[in-house]
Amino acid sequence: MKFIKIATLAISLSLVGCISWVFAKSPFNDMPEGNYAVDLTHASVVWKVSHLGLSDYVARFADFDANIDFDPSDISKSKVTATINPMSIQTAYPKADEKDFDKVLATEKGWFNAGEFASITFSSSSIKMTNDTSAIMTGELSFLGVVKPVELDVTFNGAMLRQPFSGKPTMGFSASTVIKRSEWGMSKYVPSIGDDVEVMIEGEFVKSDD
């Protein structure tokens, strides 16, 4: 009986060791160089804006793409690009389909006007590491035909040289920024609907096959 208990303990410790190895986070700089594409099954672009100062109205974009051209030898030389389809707005507005609420926000002039401006794009111009796990990323946001610089606070959540499900190198990030929508020409209902829009981004990025 004692032998069985010892054997069971040994097996348990071995399994824990294997699991720990599989899920161990890799240092940022140890990740391989190259292109990393966003995994849309583990990513989100959520935004919120004040409504009459009473609550924050929250929505998201469901259709987007993003890539990182990663340089582990010099993080500042890495490049991030992203594209969002404004037609993919999801608001969870009650009976949104009946009122075409999401479609109005996506297509109407004064809002996202997707008929004239079919995409929102971002391209980074600099990445400045502030410590081992955070950075300030500056880039150009193209929105409603206006191109202006924005700064994002980026947090490096972790990385795996071999993600246990895909078997591929994978990195995870969180990012946030606040933009004044009127600076891009969307001033409808300001200030009843806030000018400041907080954008929150989550994403896992998977190394593309060479």
PDB file of C-alpha atoms in Angstrom:
ATOM      1  CA  MET A   1       0.000   0.000   0.000  1.00  0.00           C
ATOM      2  CA  LYS A   2       2.847   2.345   0.877  1.00  0.00           C
ATOM      3  CA  PHE A   3       4.507   1.570  -2.462  1.00  0.00           C
ATOM      4  CA  ILE A   4       1.290   2.416  -4.327  1.00  0.00           C
ATOM      5  CA  LYS A   5       1.029   5.760  -2.519  1.00  0.00           C
ATOM      6  CA  ILE A   6       4.654   6.602  -3.360  1.00  0.00           C
ATOM      7  CA  ALA A   7       4.156   5.592  -6.999  1.00  0.00           C
ATOM      8  CA  THR A   8       0.964   7.657  -7.223  1.00  0.00           C
ATOM      9  CA  LEU A   9       2.759  10.670  -5.754  1.00  0.00           C
ATOM     10  CA  ALA A  10       5.632  10.265  -8.188  1.00  0.00           C
ATOM     11  CA  ILE A  11       3.255  10.100 -11.153  1.00  0.00           C
ATOM     12  CA  SER A  12       1.368  13.164  -9.907  1.00  0.00           C
ATOM     13  CA  LEU A  13       4.567  15.162  -9.520  1.00  0.00           C
ATOM     14  CA  SER A  14       5.661  14.107 -13.015  1.00  0.00           C
ATOM     15  CA  LEU A  15       2.343  15.249 -14.496  1.00  0.00           C
ATOM     16  CA  VAL A  16       2.570  18.593 -12.687  1.00  0.00           C
ATOM     17  CA  GLY A  17       6.079  19.020 -14.027  1.00  0.00           C
ATOM     18  CA  CYS A  18       4.953  18.284 -17.577  1.00  0.00           C
ATOM     19  CA  ILE A  19       2.003  20.681 -17.326  1.00  0.00           C
ATOM     20  CA  SER A  20       4.239  23.399 -15.865  1.00  0.00           C
ATOM     21  CA  TRP A  21       6.704  22.942 -18.729  1.00  0.00           C
ATOM     22  CA  VAL A  22       4.000  23.108 -21.391  1.00  0.00           C
ATOM     23  CA  PHE A  23       2.384  26.233 -19.954  1.00  0.00           C
ATOM     24  CA  ALA A  24       5.608  27.993 -18.925  1.00  0.00           C
ATOM     25  CA  LYS A  25       5.757  31.538 -20.193  1.00  0.00           C
ATOM     26  CA  SER A  26       8.788  32.338 -22.309  1.00  0.00           C
ATOM     27  CA  PRO A  27      10.785  35.543 -21.899  1.00  0.00           C
ATOM     28  CA  PHE A  28       9.767  38.197 -24.408  1.00  0.00           C
ATOM     29  CA  ASN A  29      13.195  38.409 -26.040  1.00  0.00           C
ATOM     30  CA  ASP A  30      13.437  34.635 -26.493  1.00  0.00           C
ATOM     31  CA  MET A  31      10.563  34.531 -28.980  1.00  0.00           C
ATOM     32  CA  PRO A  32      11.548  33.873 -32.610  1.00  0.00           C
ATOM     33  CA  GLU A  33      11.746  36.739 -35.079  1.00  0.00           C
ATOM     34  CA  GLY A  34       9.126  37.106 -37.787  1.00  0.00           C
ATOM     35  CA  ASN A  35       5.477  37.791 -38.469  1.00  0.00           C
ATOM     36  CA  TYR A  36       2.798  37.073 -35.875  1.00  0.00           C
ATOM     37  CA  ALA A  37      -0.886  37.134 -36.867  1.00  0.00           C
ATOM     38  CA  VAL A  38      -3.724  37.807 -34.443  1.00  0.00           C
ATOM     39  CA  ASP A  39      -5.707  34.763 -33.334  1.00  0.00           C
ATOM     40  CA  LEU A  40      -9.277  35.998 -33.720  1.00  0.00           C
ATOM     41  CA  THR A  41     -10.598  33.296 -31.415  1.00  0.00           C
ATOM     42  CA  HIS A  42      -8.645  34.949 -28.582  1.00  0.00           C
ATOM     43  CA  ALA A  43      -8.849  38.643 -29.400  1.00  0.00           C
ATOM     44  CA  SER A  44     -11.222  41.561 -28.979  1.00  0.00           C
ATOM     45  CA  VAL A  45     -11.578  45.267 -29.781  1.00  0.00           C
ATOM     46  CA  VAL A  46     -13.974  46.900 -27.322  1.00  0.00           C
ATOM     47  CA  TRP A  47     -14.793  50.588 -26.953  1.00  0.00           C
ATOM     48  CA  LYS A  48     -16.878  52.664 -24.596  1.00  0.00           C
ATOM     49  CA  VAL A  49     -18.194  56.206 -24.519  1.00  0.00           C
ATOM     50  CA  SER A  50     -20.105  58.233 -21.943  1.00  0.00           C
ATOM     51  CA  HIS A  51     -23.872  58.552 -22.378  1.00  0.00           C
ATOM     52  CA  LEU A  52     -25.243  61.743 -20.754  1.00  0.00           C
ATOM     53  CA  GLY A  53     -22.670  61.314 -18.005  1.00  0.00           C
ATOM     54  CA  LEU A  54     -24.882  58.580 -16.554  1.00  0.00           C
ATOM     55  CA  SER A  55     -23.267  55.435 -17.926  1.00  0.00           C
ATOM     56  CA  ASP A  56     -20.650  54.223 -20.367  1.00  0.00           C
ATOM     57  CA  TYR A  57     -22.056  52.735 -23.554  1.00  0.00           C
ATOM     58  CA  VAL A  58     -19.997  49.679 -24.513  1.00  0.00           C
ATOM     59  CA  ALA A  59     -19.657  48.099 -27.972  1.00  0.00           C
ATOM     60  CA  ARG A  60     -17.161  46.080 -29.955  1.00  0.00           C
ATOM     61  CA  PHE A  61     -15.914  45.326 -33.448  1.00  0.00           C
ATOM     62  CA  ALA A  62     -16.164  41.674 -34.486  1.00  0.00           C
ATOM     63  CA  ASP A  63     -14.219  41.809 -37.756  1.00  0.00           C
ATOM     64  CA  PHE A  64     -10.599  42.954 -37.616  1.00  0.00           C
ATOM     65  CA  ASP A  65      -7.074  41.870 -38.432  1.00  0.00           C
ATOM     66  CA  ALA A  66      -3.688  42.645 -36.895  1.00  0.00           C
ATOM     67  CA  ASN A  67      -0.075  41.620 -37.401  1.00  0.00           C
ATOM     68  CA  ILE A  68       3.225  42.087 -35.610  1.00  0.00           C
ATOM     69  CA  ASP A  69       6.525  42.104 -37.475  1.00  0.00           C
ATOM     70  CA  PHE A  70       8.540  41.105 -34.415  1.00  0.00           C
ATOM     71  CA  ASP A  71      12.238  41.884 -33.848  1.00  0.00           C
ATOM     72  CA  PRO A  72      13.374  40.307 -30.549  1.00  0.00           C
ATOM     73  CA  SER A  73      16.851  41.830 -30.815  1.00  0.00           C
ATOM     74  CA  ASP A  74      15.395  45.349 -30.718  1.00  0.00           C
ATOM     75  CA  ILE A  75      11.734  45.571 -29.708  1.00  0.00           C
ATOM     76  CA  SER A  76      11.565  49.203 -30.824  1.00  0.00           C
ATOM     77  CA  LYS A  77      12.078  48.055 -34.417  1.00  0.00           C
ATOM     78  CA  SER A  78       9.018  45.819 -34.332  1.00  0.00           C
ATOM     79  CA  LYS A  79       6.024  46.932 -36.381  1.00  0.00           C
ATOM     80  CA  VAL A  80       2.301  46.572 -35.680  1.00  0.00           C
ATOM     81  CA  THR A  81      -0.486  47.005 -38.221  1.00  0.00           C
ATOM     82  CA  ALA A  82      -4.237  46.592 -37.778  1.00  0.00           C
ATOM     83  CA  THR A  83      -7.425  46.948 -39.807  1.00  0.00           C
ATOM     84  CA  ILE A  84     -11.011  47.125 -38.518  1.00  0.00           C
ATOM     85  CA  ASN A  85     -14.219  46.696 -40.481  1.00  0.00           C
ATOM     86  CA  PRO A  86     -16.674  49.338 -39.134  1.00  0.00           C
ATOM     87  CA  MET A  87     -19.599  47.306 -40.463  1.00  0.00           C
ATOM     88  CA  SER A  88     -18.867  44.731 -37.779  1.00  0.00           C
ATOM     89  CA  ILE A  89     -20.133  46.850 -34.858  1.00  0.00           C
ATOM     90  CA  GLN A  90     -21.887  44.849 -32.149  1.00  0.00           C
ATOM     91  CA  THR A  91     -23.728  46.869 -29.495  1.00  0.00           C
ATOM     92  CA  ALA A  92     -26.094  44.365 -27.832  1.00  0.00           C
ATOM     93  CA  TYR A  93     -28.764  47.067 -28.259  1.00  0.00           C
ATOM     94  CA  PRO A  94     -32.209  45.528 -27.547  1.00  0.00           C
ATOM     95  CA  LYS A  95     -33.876  44.457 -30.797  1.00  0.00           C
ATOM     96  CA  ALA A  96     -30.992  45.952 -32.751  1.00  0.00           C
ATOM     97  CA  ASP A  97     -32.007  44.063 -35.894  1.00  0.00           C
ATOM     98  CA  GLU A  98     -35.516  45.518 -35.846  1.00  0.00           C
ATOM     99  CA  LYS A  99     -34.245  49.076 -35.499  1.00  0.00           C
ATOM    100  CA  ASP A 100     -31.122  48.509 -37.634  1.00  0.00           C
ATOM    101  CA  PHE A 101     -29.299  50.199 -34.756  1.00  0.00           C
ATOM    102  CA  ASP A 102     -25.888  48.637 -35.408  1.00  0.00           C
ATOM    103  CA  LYS A 103     -26.240  49.275 -39.141  1.00  0.00           C
ATOM    104  CA  VAL A 104     -27.109  52.935 -38.539  1.00  0.00           C
ATOM    105  CA  LEU A 105     -24.009  53.409 -36.396  1.00  0.00           C
ATOM    106  CA  ALA A 106     -21.888  51.634 -39.006  1.00  0.00           C
ATOM    107  CA  THR A 107     -23.154  53.401 -42.121  1.00  0.00           C
ATOM    108  CA  GLU A 108     -24.719  56.748 -41.250  1.00  0.00           C
ATOM    109  CA  LYS A 109     -22.839  59.994 -41.851  1.00  0.00           C
ATOM    110  CA  GLY A 110     -21.891  61.509 -38.541  1.00  0.00           C
ATOM    111  CA  TRP A 111     -21.064  58.037 -37.243  1.00  0.00           C
ATOM    112  CA  PHE A 112     -18.743  55.471 -38.879  1.00  0.00           C
ATOM    113  CA  ASN A 113     -19.937  56.154 -42.454  1.00  0.00           C
ATOM    114  CA  ALA A 114     -18.661  52.788 -43.714  1.00  0.00           C
ATOM    115  CA  GLY A 115     -20.091  53.354 -47.181  1.00  0.00           C
ATOM    116  CA  GLU A 116     -17.495  56.059 -47.768  1.00  0.00           C
ATOM    117  CA  PHE A 117     -14.787  54.864 -45.367  1.00  0.00           C
ATOM    118  CA  ALA A 118     -14.744  51.073 -45.478  1.00  0.00           C
ATOM    119  CA  SER A 119     -11.977  50.491 -42.939  1.00  0.00           C
ATOM    120  CA  ILE A 120     -10.230  51.883 -39.879  1.00  0.00           C
ATOM    121  CA  THR A 121      -6.480  51.310 -39.959  1.00  0.00           C
ATOM    122  CA  PHE A 122      -3.537  51.648 -37.598  1.00  0.00           C
ATOM    123  CA  SER A 123       0.192  51.481 -38.299  1.00  0.00           C
ATOM    124  CA  SER A 124       2.785  51.822 -35.559  1.00  0.00           C
ATOM    125  CA  SER A 125       5.661  54.262 -35.929  1.00  0.00           C
ATOM    126  CA  SER A 126       7.500  53.665 -32.641  1.00  0.00           C
ATOM    127  CA  ILE A 127       7.500  51.303 -29.674  1.00  0.00           C
ATOM    128  CA  LYS A 128       9.142  52.442 -26.455  1.00  0.00           C
ATOM    129  CA  MET A 129       9.565  49.856 -23.708  1.00  0.00           C
ATOM    130  CA  THR A 130       8.905  51.393 -20.287  1.00  0.00           C
ATOM    131  CA  ASN A 131       9.814  48.202 -18.397  1.00  0.00           C
ATOM    132  CA  ASP A 132      10.104  44.482 -19.135  1.00  0.00           C
ATOM    133  CA  THR A 133       6.364  44.024 -19.621  1.00  0.00           C
ATOM    134  CA  SER A 134       4.961  47.348 -20.816  1.00  0.00           C
ATOM    135  CA  ALA A 135       5.451  49.849 -23.609  1.00  0.00           C
ATOM    136  CA  ILE A 136       4.114  53.012 -25.185  1.00  0.00           C
ATOM    137  CA  MET A 137       3.283  52.396 -28.828  1.00  0.00           C
ATOM    138  CA  THR A 138       2.772  55.398 -31.108  1.00  0.00           C
ATOM    139  CA  GLY A 139       1.229  55.136 -34.529  1.00  0.00           C
ATOM    140  CA  GLU A 140      -1.106  56.651 -37.088  1.00  0.00           C
ATOM    141  CA  LEU A 141      -4.835  56.002 -36.894  1.00  0.00           C
ATOM    142  CA  SER A 142      -6.744  56.463 -40.135  1.00  0.00           C
ATOM    143  CA  PHE A 143     -10.428  56.985 -39.417  1.00  0.00           C
ATOM    144  CA  LEU A 144     -13.154  58.740 -41.433  1.00  0.00           C
ATOM    145  CA  GLY A 145     -10.521  59.954 -43.870  1.00  0.00           C
ATOM    146  CA  VAL A 146      -8.481  61.664 -41.148  1.00  0.00           C
ATOM    147  CA  VAL A 147      -5.008  60.439 -40.190  1.00  0.00           C
ATOM    148  CA  LYS A 148      -3.726  61.413 -36.755  1.00  0.00           C
ATOM    149  CA  PRO A 149      -1.205  60.021 -34.259  1.00  0.00           C
ATOM    150  CA  VAL A 150      -2.343  58.033 -31.237  1.00  0.00           C
ATOM    151  CA  GLU A 151      -0.536  56.505 -28.272  1.00  0.00           C
ATOM    152  CA  LEU A 152      -1.428  53.111 -26.832  1.00  0.00           C
ATOM    153  CA  ASP A 153      -0.455  51.727 -23.441  1.00  0.00           C
ATOM    154  CA  VAL A 154       0.641  48.166 -24.132  1.00  0.00           C
ATOM    155  CA  THR A 155       1.068  45.369 -21.614  1.00  0.00           C
ATOM    156  CA  PHE A 156       2.979  42.223 -22.528  1.00  0.00           C
ATOM    157  CA  ASN A 157       1.024  39.427 -20.852  1.00  0.00           C
ATOM    158  CA  GLY A 158       3.332  36.572 -21.721  1.00  0.00           C
ATOM    159  CA  ALA A 159       4.554  34.237 -24.424  1.00  0.00           C
ATOM    160  CA  MET A 160       4.972  30.556 -25.165  1.00  0.00           C
ATOM    161  CA  LEU A 161       7.520  29.080 -27.522  1.00  0.00           C
ATOM    162  CA  ARG A 162       5.056  26.235 -27.988  1.00  0.00           C
ATOM    163  CA  GLN A 163       1.440  27.060 -27.232  1.00  0.00           C
ATOM    164  CA  PRO A 164      -0.054  23.759 -26.012  1.00  0.00           C
ATOM    165  CA  PHE A 165      -3.037  23.711 -28.403  1.00  0.00           C
ATOM    166  CA  SER A 166      -1.553  25.098 -31.622  1.00  0.00           C
ATOM    167  CA  GLY A 167       2.018  24.000 -31.008  1.00  0.00           C
ATOM    168  CA  LYS A 168       3.223  27.369 -32.326  1.00  0.00           C
ATOM    169  CA  PRO A 169       5.066  30.334 -30.780  1.00  0.00           C
ATOM    170  CA  THR A 170       2.413  32.665 -29.353  1.00  0.00           C
ATOM    171  CA  MET A 171       2.483  36.064 -27.624  1.00  0.00           C
ATOM    172  CA  GLY A 172      -0.303  37.801 -25.728  1.00  0.00           C
ATOM    173  CA  PHE A 173      -0.904  41.533 -25.299  1.00  0.00           C
ATOM    174  CA  SER A 174      -3.368  43.994 -23.804  1.00  0.00           C
ATOM    175  CA  ALA A 175      -3.549  47.582 -25.054  1.00  0.00           C
ATOM    176  CA  SER A 176      -5.648  50.647 -24.421  1.00  0.00           C
ATOM    177  CA  THR A 177      -5.976  54.220 -25.581  1.00  0.00           C
ATOM    178  CA  VAL A 178      -8.378  57.152 -25.411  1.00  0.00           C
ATOM    179  CA  ILE A 179      -9.187  59.185 -28.507  1.00  0.00           C
ATOM    180  CA  LYS A 180     -11.287  62.302 -29.015  1.00  0.00           C
ATOM    181  CA  ARG A 181     -13.674  61.275 -31.754  1.00  0.00           C
ATOM    182  CA  SER A 182     -14.317  64.880 -32.796  1.00  0.00           C
ATOM    183  CA  GLU A 183     -10.669  65.142 -33.883  1.00  0.00           C
ATOM    184  CA  TRP A 184     -11.462  62.581 -36.575  1.00  0.00           C
ATOM    185  CA  GLY A 185     -14.664  64.362 -37.585  1.00  0.00           C
ATOM    186  CA  MET A 186     -17.177  62.362 -35.543  1.00  0.00           C
ATOM    187  CA  SER A 187     -18.739  65.120 -33.440  1.00  0.00           C
ATOM    188  CA  LYS A 188     -22.378  64.009 -33.513  1.00  0.00           C
ATOM    189  CA  TYR A 189     -24.148  64.602 -30.186  1.00  0.00           C
ATOM    190  CA  VAL A 190     -21.007  65.822 -28.368  1.00  0.00           C
ATOM    191  CA  PRO A 191     -21.088  66.392 -25.393  1.00  0.00           C
ATOM    192  CA  SER A 192     -24.305  64.461 -24.627  1.00  0.00           C
ATOM    193  CA  ILE A 193     -22.499  61.454 -26.012  1.00  0.00           C
ATOM    194  CA  GLY A 194     -18.916  61.822 -24.855  1.00  0.00           C
ATOM    195  CA  ASP A 195     -16.085  63.028 -27.020  1.00  0.00           C
ATOM    196  CA  ASP A 196     -13.570  60.739 -25.304  1.00  0.00           C
ATOM    197  CA  VAL A 197     -13.729  57.130 -26.486  1.00  0.00           C
ATOM    198  CA  GLU A 198     -11.801  54.505 -24.559  1.00  0.00           C
ATOM    199  CA  VAL A 199     -10.555  51.616 -26.681  1.00  0.00           C
ATOM    200  CA  MET A 200      -9.512  48.326 -25.081  1.00  0.00           C
ATOM    201  CA  ILE A 201      -7.706  45.635 -27.067  1.00  0.00           C
ATOM    202  CA  GLU A 202      -6.849  42.052 -26.171  1.00  0.00           C
ATOM    203  CA  GLY A 203      -4.994  39.715 -28.464  1.00  0.00           C
ATOM    204  CA  GLU A 204      -2.965  36.566 -28.857  1.00  0.00           C
ATOM    205  CA  PHE A 205      -0.572  36.576 -31.799  1.00  0.00           C
ATOM    206  CA  VAL A 206       0.641  33.369 -33.421  1.00  0.00           C
ATOM    207  CA  LYS A 207       3.897  32.973 -35.370  1.00  0.00           C
ATOM    208  CA  SER A 208       3.172  32.615 -39.068  1.00  0.00           C
ATOM    209  CA  ASP A 209       4.597  29.611 -40.885  1.00  0.00           C
ATOM    210  CA  ASP A 210       7.848  30.414 -42.673  1.00  0.00           C
TER     211      ASP A 210
END
